[in-house]
Tab-separated table of C-alpha atoms in Angstrom:
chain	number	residue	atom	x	y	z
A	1	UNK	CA	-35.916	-44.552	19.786
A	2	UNK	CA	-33.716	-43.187	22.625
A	3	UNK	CA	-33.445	-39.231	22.412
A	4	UNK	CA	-30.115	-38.450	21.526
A	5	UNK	CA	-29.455	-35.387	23.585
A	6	UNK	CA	-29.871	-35.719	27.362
A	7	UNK	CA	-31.037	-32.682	29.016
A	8	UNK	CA	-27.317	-32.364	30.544
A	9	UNK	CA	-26.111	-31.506	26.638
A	10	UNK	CA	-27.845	-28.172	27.103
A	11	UNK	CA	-24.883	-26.962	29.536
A	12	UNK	CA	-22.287	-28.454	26.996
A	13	UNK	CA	-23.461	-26.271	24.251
A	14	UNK	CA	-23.916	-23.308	25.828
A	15	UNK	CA	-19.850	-24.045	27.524
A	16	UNK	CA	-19.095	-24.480	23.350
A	17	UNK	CA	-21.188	-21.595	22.398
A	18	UNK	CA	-19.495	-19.149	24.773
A	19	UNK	CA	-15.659	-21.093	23.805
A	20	UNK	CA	-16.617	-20.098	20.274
A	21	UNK	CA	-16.445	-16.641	21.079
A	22	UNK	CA	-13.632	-16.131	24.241
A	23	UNK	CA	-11.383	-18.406	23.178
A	24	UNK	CA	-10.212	-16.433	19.814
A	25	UNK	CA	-10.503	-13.074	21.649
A	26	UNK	CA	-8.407	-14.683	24.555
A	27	UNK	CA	-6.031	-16.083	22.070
A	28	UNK	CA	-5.595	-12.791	20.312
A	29	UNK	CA	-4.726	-10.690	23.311
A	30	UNK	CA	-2.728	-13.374	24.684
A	31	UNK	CA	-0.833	-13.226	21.212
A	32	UNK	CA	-1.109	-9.344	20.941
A	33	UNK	CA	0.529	-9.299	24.855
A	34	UNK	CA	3.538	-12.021	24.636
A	35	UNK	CA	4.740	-10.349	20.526
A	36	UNK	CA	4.842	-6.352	22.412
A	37	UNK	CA	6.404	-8.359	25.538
A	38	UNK	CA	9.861	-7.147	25.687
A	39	UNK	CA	11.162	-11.368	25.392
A	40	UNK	CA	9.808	-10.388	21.628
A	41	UNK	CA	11.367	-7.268	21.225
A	42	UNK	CA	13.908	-7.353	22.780
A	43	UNK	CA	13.251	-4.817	24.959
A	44	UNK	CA	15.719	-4.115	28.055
A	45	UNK	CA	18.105	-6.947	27.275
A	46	UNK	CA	21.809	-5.828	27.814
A	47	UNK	CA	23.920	-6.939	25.285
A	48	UNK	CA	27.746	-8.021	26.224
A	49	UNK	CA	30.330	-6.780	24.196
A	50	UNK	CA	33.756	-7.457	23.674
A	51	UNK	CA	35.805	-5.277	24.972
A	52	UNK	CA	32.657	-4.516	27.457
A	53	UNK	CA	31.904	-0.681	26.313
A	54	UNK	CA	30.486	1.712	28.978
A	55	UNK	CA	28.339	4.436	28.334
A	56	UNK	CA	27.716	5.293	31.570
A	57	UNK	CA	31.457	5.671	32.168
A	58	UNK	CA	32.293	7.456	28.567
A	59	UNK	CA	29.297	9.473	28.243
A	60	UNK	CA	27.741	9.970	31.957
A	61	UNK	CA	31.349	10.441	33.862
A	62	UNK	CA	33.749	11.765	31.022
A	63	UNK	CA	31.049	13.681	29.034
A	64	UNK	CA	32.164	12.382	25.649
A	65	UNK	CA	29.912	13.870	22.614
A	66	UNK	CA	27.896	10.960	21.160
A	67	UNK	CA	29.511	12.271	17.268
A	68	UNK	CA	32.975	10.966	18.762
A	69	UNK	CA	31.899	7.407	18.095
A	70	UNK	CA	29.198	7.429	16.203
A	71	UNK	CA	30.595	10.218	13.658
A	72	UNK	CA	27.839	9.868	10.857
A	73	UNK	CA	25.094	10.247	13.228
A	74	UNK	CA	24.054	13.485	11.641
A	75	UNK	CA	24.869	12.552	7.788
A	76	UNK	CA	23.515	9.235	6.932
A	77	UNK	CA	20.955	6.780	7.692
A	78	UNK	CA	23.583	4.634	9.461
A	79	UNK	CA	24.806	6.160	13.155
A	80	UNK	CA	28.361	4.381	12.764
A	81	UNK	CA	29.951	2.074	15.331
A	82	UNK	CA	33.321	3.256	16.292
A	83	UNK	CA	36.802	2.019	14.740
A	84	UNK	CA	39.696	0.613	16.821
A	85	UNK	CA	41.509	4.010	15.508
A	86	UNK	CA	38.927	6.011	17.683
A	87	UNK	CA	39.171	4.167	20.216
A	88	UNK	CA	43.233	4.479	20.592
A	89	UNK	CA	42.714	8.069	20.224
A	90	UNK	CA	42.565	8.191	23.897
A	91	UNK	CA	43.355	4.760	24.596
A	92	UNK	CA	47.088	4.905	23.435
A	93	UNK	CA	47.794	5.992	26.452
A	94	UNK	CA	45.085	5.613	28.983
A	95	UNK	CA	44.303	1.642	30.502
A	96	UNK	CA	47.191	0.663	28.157
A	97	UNK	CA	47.648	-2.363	29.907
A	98	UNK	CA	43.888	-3.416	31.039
A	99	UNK	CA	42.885	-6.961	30.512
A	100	UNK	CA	39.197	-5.286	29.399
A	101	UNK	CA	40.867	-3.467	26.402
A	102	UNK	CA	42.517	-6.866	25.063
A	103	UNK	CA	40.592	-6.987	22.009
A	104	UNK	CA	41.201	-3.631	21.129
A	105	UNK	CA	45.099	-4.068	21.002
A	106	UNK	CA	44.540	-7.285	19.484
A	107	UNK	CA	42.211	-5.769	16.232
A	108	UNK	CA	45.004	-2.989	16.227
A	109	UNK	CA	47.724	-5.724	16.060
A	110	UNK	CA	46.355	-7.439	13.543
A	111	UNK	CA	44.558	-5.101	11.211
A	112	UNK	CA	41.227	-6.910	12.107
A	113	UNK	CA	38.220	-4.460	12.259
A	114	UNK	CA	36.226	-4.420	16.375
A	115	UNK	CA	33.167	-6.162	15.849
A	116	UNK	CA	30.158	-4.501	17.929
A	117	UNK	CA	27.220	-6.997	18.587
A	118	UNK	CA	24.642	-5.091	18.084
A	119	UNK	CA	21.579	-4.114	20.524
A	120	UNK	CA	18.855	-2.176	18.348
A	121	UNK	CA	18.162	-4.144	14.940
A	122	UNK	CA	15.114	-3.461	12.722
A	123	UNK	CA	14.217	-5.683	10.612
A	124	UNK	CA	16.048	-5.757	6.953
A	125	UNK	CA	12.683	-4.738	5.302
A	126	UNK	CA	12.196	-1.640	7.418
A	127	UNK	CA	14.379	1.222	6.129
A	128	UNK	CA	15.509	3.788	8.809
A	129	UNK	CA	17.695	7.394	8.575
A	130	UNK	CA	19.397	8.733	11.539
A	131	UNK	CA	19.993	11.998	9.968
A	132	UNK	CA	16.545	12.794	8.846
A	133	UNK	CA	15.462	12.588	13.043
A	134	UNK	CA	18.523	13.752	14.503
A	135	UNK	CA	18.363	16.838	11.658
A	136	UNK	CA	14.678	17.241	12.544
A	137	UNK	CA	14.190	17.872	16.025
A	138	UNK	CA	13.916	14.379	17.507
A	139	UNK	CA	16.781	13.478	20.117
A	140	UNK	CA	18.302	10.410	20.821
A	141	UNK	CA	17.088	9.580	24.386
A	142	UNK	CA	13.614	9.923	22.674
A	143	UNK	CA	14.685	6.434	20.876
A	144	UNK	CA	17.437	5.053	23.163
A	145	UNK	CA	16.582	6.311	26.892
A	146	UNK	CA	19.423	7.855	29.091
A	147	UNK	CA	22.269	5.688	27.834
A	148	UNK	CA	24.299	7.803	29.863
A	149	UNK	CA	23.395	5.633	32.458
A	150	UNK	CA	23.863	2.163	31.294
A	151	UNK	CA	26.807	0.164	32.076
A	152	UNK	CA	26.133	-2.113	28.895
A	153	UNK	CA	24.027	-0.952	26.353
A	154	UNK	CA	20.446	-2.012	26.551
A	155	UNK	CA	17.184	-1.330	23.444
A	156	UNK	CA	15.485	1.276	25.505
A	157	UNK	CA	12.234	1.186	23.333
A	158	UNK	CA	10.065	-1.683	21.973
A	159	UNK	CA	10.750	-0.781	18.267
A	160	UNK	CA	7.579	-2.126	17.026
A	161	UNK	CA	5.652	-0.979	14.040
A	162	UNK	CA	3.082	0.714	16.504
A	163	UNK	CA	5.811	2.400	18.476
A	164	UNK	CA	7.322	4.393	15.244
A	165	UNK	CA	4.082	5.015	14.059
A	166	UNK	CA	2.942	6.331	18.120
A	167	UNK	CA	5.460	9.522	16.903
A	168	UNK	CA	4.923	9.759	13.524
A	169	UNK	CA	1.484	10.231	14.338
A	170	UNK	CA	1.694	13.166	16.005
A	171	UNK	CA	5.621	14.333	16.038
A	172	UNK	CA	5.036	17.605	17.775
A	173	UNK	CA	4.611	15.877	21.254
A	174	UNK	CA	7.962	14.303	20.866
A	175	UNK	CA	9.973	17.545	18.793
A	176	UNK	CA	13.173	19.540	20.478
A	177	UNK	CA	14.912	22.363	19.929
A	178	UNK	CA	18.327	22.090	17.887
A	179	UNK	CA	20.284	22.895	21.351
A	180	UNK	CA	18.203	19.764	23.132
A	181	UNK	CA	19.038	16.819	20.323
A	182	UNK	CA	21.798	15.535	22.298
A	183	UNK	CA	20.507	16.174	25.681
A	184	UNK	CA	19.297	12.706	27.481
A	185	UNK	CA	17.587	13.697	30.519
A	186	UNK	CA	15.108	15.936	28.116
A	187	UNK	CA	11.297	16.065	28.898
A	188	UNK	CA	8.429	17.604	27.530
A	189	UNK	CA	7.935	20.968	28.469
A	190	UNK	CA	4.238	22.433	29.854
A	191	UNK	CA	3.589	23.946	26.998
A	192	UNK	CA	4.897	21.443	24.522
A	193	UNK	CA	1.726	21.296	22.145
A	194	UNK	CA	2.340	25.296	21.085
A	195	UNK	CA	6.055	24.672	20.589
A	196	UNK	CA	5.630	21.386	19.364
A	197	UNK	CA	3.461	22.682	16.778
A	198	UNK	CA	5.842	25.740	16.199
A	199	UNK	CA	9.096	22.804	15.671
A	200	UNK	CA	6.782	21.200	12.643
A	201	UNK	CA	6.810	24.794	11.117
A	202	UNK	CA	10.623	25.242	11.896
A	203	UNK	CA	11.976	22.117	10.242
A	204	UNK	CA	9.483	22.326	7.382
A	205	UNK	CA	8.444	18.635	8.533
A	206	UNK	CA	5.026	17.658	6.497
A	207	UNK	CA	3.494	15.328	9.240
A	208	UNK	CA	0.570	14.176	6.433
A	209	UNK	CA	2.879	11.670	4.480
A	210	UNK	CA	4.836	10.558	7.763
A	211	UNK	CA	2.312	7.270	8.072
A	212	UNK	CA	2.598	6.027	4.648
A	213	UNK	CA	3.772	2.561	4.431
A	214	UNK	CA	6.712	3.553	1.556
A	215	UNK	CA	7.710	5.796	4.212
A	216	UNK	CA	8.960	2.731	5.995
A	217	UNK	CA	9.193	0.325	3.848
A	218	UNK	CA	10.479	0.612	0.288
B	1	UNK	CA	-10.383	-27.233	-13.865
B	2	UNK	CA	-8.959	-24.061	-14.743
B	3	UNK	CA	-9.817	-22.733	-11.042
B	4	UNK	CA	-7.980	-26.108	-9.766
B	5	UNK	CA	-4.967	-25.010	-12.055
B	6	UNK	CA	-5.179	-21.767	-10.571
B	7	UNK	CA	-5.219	-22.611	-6.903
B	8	UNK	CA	-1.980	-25.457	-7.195
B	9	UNK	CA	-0.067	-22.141	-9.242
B	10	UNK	CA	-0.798	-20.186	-6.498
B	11	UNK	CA	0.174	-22.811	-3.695
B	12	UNK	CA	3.438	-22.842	-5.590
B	13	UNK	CA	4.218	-19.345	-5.354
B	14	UNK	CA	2.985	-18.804	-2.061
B	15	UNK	CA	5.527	-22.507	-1.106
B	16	UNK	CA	8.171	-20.700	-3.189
B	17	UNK	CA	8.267	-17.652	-0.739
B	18	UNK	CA	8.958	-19.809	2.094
B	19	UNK	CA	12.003	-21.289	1.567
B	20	UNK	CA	15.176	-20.142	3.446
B	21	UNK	CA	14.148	-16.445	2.921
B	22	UNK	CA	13.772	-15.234	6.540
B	23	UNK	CA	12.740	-11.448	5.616
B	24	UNK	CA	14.106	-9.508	8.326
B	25	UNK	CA	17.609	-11.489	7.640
B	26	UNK	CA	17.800	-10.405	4.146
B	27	UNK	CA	21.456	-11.386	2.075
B	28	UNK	CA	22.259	-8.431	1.621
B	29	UNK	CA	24.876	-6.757	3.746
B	30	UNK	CA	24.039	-3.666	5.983
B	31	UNK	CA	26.581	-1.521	7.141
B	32	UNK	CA	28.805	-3.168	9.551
B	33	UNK	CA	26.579	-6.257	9.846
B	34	UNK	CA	28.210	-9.619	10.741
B	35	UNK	CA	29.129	-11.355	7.623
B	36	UNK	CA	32.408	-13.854	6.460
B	37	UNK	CA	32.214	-12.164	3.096
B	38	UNK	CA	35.515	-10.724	3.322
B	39	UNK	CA	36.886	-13.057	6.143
B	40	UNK	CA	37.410	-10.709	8.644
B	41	UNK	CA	34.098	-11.267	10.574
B	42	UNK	CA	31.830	-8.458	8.857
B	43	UNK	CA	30.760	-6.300	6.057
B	44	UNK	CA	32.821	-3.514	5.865
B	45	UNK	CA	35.542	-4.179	3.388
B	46	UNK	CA	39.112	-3.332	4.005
B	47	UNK	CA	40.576	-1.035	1.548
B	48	UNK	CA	42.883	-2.723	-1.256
B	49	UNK	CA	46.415	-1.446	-1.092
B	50	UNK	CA	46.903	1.770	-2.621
B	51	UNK	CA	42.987	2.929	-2.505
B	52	UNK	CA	42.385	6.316	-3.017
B	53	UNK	CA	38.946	7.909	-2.082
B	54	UNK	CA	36.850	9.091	-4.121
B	55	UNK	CA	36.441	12.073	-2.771
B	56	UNK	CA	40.153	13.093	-2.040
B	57	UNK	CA	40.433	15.797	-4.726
B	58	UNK	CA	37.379	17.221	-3.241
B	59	UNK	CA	38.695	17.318	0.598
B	60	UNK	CA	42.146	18.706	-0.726
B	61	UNK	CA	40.118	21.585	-2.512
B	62	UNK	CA	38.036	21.807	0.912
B	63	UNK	CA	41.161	22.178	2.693
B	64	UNK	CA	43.341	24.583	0.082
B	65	UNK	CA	40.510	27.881	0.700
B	66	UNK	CA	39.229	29.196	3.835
B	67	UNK	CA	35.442	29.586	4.084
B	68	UNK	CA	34.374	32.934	5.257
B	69	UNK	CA	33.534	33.229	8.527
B	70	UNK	CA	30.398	33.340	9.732
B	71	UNK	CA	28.779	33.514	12.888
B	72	UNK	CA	26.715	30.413	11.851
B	73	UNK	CA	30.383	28.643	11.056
B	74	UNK	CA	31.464	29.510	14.463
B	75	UNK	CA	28.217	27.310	16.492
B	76	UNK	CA	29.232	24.702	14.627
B	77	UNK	CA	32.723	25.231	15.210
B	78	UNK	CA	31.989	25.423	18.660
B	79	UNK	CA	29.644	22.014	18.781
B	80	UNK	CA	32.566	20.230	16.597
B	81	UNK	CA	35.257	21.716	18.676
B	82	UNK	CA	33.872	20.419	22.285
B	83	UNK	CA	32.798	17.093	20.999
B	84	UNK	CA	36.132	16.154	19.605
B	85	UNK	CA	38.857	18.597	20.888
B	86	UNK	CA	37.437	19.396	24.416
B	87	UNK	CA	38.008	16.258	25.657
B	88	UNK	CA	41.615	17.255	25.703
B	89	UNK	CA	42.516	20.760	25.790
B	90	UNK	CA	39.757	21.336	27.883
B	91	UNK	CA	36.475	23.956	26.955
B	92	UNK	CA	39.179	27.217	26.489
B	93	UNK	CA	41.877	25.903	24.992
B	94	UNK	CA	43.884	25.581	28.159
B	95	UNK	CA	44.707	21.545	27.816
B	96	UNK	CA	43.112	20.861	30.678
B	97	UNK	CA	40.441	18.560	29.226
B	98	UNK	CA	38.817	15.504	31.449
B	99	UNK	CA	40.936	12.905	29.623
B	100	UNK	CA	44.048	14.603	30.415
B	101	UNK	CA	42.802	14.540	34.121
B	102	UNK	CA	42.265	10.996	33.562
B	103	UNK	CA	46.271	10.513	32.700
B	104	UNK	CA	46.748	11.715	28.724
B	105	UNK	CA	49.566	13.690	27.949
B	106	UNK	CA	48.696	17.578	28.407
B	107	UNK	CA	48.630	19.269	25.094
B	108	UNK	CA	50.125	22.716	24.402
B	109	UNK	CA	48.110	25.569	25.441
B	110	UNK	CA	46.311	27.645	22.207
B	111	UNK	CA	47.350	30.698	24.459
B	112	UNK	CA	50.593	30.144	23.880
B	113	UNK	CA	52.838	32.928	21.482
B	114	UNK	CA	53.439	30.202	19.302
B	115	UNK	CA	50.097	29.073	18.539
B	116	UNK	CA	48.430	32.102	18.676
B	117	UNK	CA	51.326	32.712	16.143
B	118	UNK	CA	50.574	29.620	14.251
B	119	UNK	CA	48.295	30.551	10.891
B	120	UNK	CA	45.421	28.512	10.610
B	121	UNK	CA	46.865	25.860	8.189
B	122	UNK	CA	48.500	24.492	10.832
B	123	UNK	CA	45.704	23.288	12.459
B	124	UNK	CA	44.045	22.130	10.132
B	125	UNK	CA	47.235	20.192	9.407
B	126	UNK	CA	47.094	18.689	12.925
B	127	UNK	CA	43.565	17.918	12.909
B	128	UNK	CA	43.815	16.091	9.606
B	129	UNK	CA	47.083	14.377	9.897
B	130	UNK	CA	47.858	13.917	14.021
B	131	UNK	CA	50.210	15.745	15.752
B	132	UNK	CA	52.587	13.450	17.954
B	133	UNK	CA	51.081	11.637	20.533
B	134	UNK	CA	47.594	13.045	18.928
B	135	UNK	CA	45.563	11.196	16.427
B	136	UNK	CA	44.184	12.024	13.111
B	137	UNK	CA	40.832	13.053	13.025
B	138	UNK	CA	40.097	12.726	9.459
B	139	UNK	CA	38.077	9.942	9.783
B	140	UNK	CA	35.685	12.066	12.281
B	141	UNK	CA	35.758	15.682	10.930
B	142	UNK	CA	35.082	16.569	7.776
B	143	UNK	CA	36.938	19.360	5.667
B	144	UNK	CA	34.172	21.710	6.533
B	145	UNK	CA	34.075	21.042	9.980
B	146	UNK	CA	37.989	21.900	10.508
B	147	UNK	CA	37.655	25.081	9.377
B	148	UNK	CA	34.781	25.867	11.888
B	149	UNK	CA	36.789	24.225	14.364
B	150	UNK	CA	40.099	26.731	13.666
B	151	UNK	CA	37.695	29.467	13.741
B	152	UNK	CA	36.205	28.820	16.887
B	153	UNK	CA	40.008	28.401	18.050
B	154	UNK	CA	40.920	31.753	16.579
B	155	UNK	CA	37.569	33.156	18.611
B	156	UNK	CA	39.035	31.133	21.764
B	157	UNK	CA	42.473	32.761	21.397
B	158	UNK	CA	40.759	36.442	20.673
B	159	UNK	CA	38.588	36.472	23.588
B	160	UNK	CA	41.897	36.235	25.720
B	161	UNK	CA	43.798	38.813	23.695
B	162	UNK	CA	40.555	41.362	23.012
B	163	UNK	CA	40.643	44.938	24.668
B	164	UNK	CA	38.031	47.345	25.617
B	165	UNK	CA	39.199	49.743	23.131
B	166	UNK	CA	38.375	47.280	20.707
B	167	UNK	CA	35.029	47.046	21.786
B	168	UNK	CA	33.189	50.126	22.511
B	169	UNK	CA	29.953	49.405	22.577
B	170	UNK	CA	31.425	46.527	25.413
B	171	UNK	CA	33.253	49.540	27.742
B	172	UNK	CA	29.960	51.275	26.969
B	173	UNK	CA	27.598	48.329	28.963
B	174	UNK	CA	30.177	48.191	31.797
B	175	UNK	CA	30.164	51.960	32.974
């Protein structure tokens, strides 16, 4: 009777044996890589609008206050996208006639409500407060990056599970000042961790139940 | 048997969660998502004819009785005032602000006798129902935060007004 492995088979199941193991781990990373890859997150994707909205021409050349537009930044969960009647406030009489602010006369003409495409979306299941960060020490840039600078809006930060959790982990590395919330060019300070630790004690924050998944998700 | 019972039941229910139910798209409506529901291209919900807000006894009430002033009232009034007045009448009250730079009509000056004159219902008549070629604000400022705004305005027209004799620990520092 003929054997029915030749000696050759040896290499084959050692090339299977070591598959076995790289192949999942290989398939796993390359998983774990492409879903925090910003063409999954969305990461750094400008968004078009219509009218096309500049923040870098509101916010970094005017100097307009974020709470202008988005008025119930620092009351409710939701930031608020801005009504035609805010933007006619200045509007009325500024770029009256500029194609780009079309639609704006146009939902003022006919009563129809601007509709904002929006650029940072969590998932429906994952339940997220403005006020309770903006009230307690974390600023925007921390969350949306120097929109002062952005022509079109873009999702400055992945907005992953992990990347919430990164701060909620350890908030005081990431905690301002009242005076600082608005300010997007903030960094760290030297001697964060002391007045980092210090913030925690200021706005009463209890860092313990900050991972719990009901936090997050209720 | 039983197990085999058990494991199509289960198949069911785990078939039955797949569905059309895409979890992160959930039906119902989030504030100013995109939705037909009302025809109008998303789901905030214009206001039937005659509406009345909740809430409008309480923001008359708001409005009827000054708060006392504080100097915690006057930060705020100071963070409300240069987010949402500034922009026009410029950081003192001047109506200088960058959007009339930019080509708005210049506002009145708070300096002026008249509004320095004016008692503080007045403003918080124009920030609550426009003034001319001004908008309402009502829909940005809250009750609470017009009254910190006039106060920081009253502080604004004070510090232009204010003598050393009022002051004298002030007249003290500068000798």
């Amino acid at each position: 009777m003929p054997q029915i492995f030749r000696p050759g088979a040896n290499a084959y199941a050692r090339i299977v044996l070591v598959c076995l193991v790289t192949v999942p781990v290989i398939s796993i990373l390359v998983v774990y890589v492409v879903m925090g890859s910003s063409f999954v997150t969305g990461q750094n994707v400008f968004v078009d609008q219509s009218p096309p909205f500049s923040h870098q021409h509101h916010v970094g050349a005017l100097g307009i206050g974020c709470k202008m537009c988005h008025v119930s930044v620092e009351k409710s969960a939701f930031a608020g996208l801005p009504t035609t009647h805010v933007c006619m406030t200045c509007h009325s009489q500024i770029w009256t006639n500029a194609p780009m602010l079309a639609p704006v006369r146009a939902s003022m003409a006919e009563d129809k409500p601007l509709k904002w495409r929006r650029v940072n979306n969590l998932p429906d299941y994952v339940f997220f407060d403005h006020s309770a960060h903006v009230k307690n020490g974390v600023g925007c840039s921390s969350c949306h990056g120097a929109v002062d600078t952005m022509p079109l809006m873009e999702q400055a930060k992945p907005l992953t599970m992990s990347w919430c959790l990164s701060c909620h982990e350890a908030p005081e590395k990431m905690l301002r000042p009242e005076d600082q919330i608005y300010n997007l060019h903030w960094s760290p300070p030297k001697d964060q961790e002391e007045k980092g630790k210090a913030l925690i004690a200021h706005y009463a924050i209890d860092p313990k139940h900050l991972i719990d998944c009901s936090v997050c998700h209720r | 048997m039983r197990a085999a019972l058990f494991l199509v039941l289960f198949a069911a229910l785990g078939l039955a969660g797949c569905g059309d139910g895409d979890m992160a798209d959930q039906p119902s409506l989030r504030d100013q998502e995109a939705s037909d529901i009302w025809g109008i291209g998303t789901s905030v919900r214009p206001l039937p004819e005659g509406a009345i807000a909740q809430i409008a006894p309480a923001t008359e009430a708001a409005l009827a009785v000054p708060p006392p002033v504080s100097e915690a009232l006057l930060h705020r009034g100071q963070e409300d005032f240069e987010t949402f007045c500034a922009p026009c009448h410029g950081f003192a009250g001047d109506g200088d602000g960058i959007i009339v730079q930019r080509g708005f009509s210049p506002p009145p000056s708070y300096h002026s006798p008249r509004l320095r004159a004016a008692p503080a219902s007045h403003f918080i008549d124009v920030i609550t129902n426009g003034f001319g070629a001004m908008y309402s604000f009502a829909d940005r400022v809250t009750p609470e935060e017009r009254w910190a705004i006039v106060a920081y305005i009253r502080a604004l027209q004070l510090s232009r007004e204010a003598s050393l004799a009022e002051f004298p620990e002030a007249s003290e520092k500068l000798r």
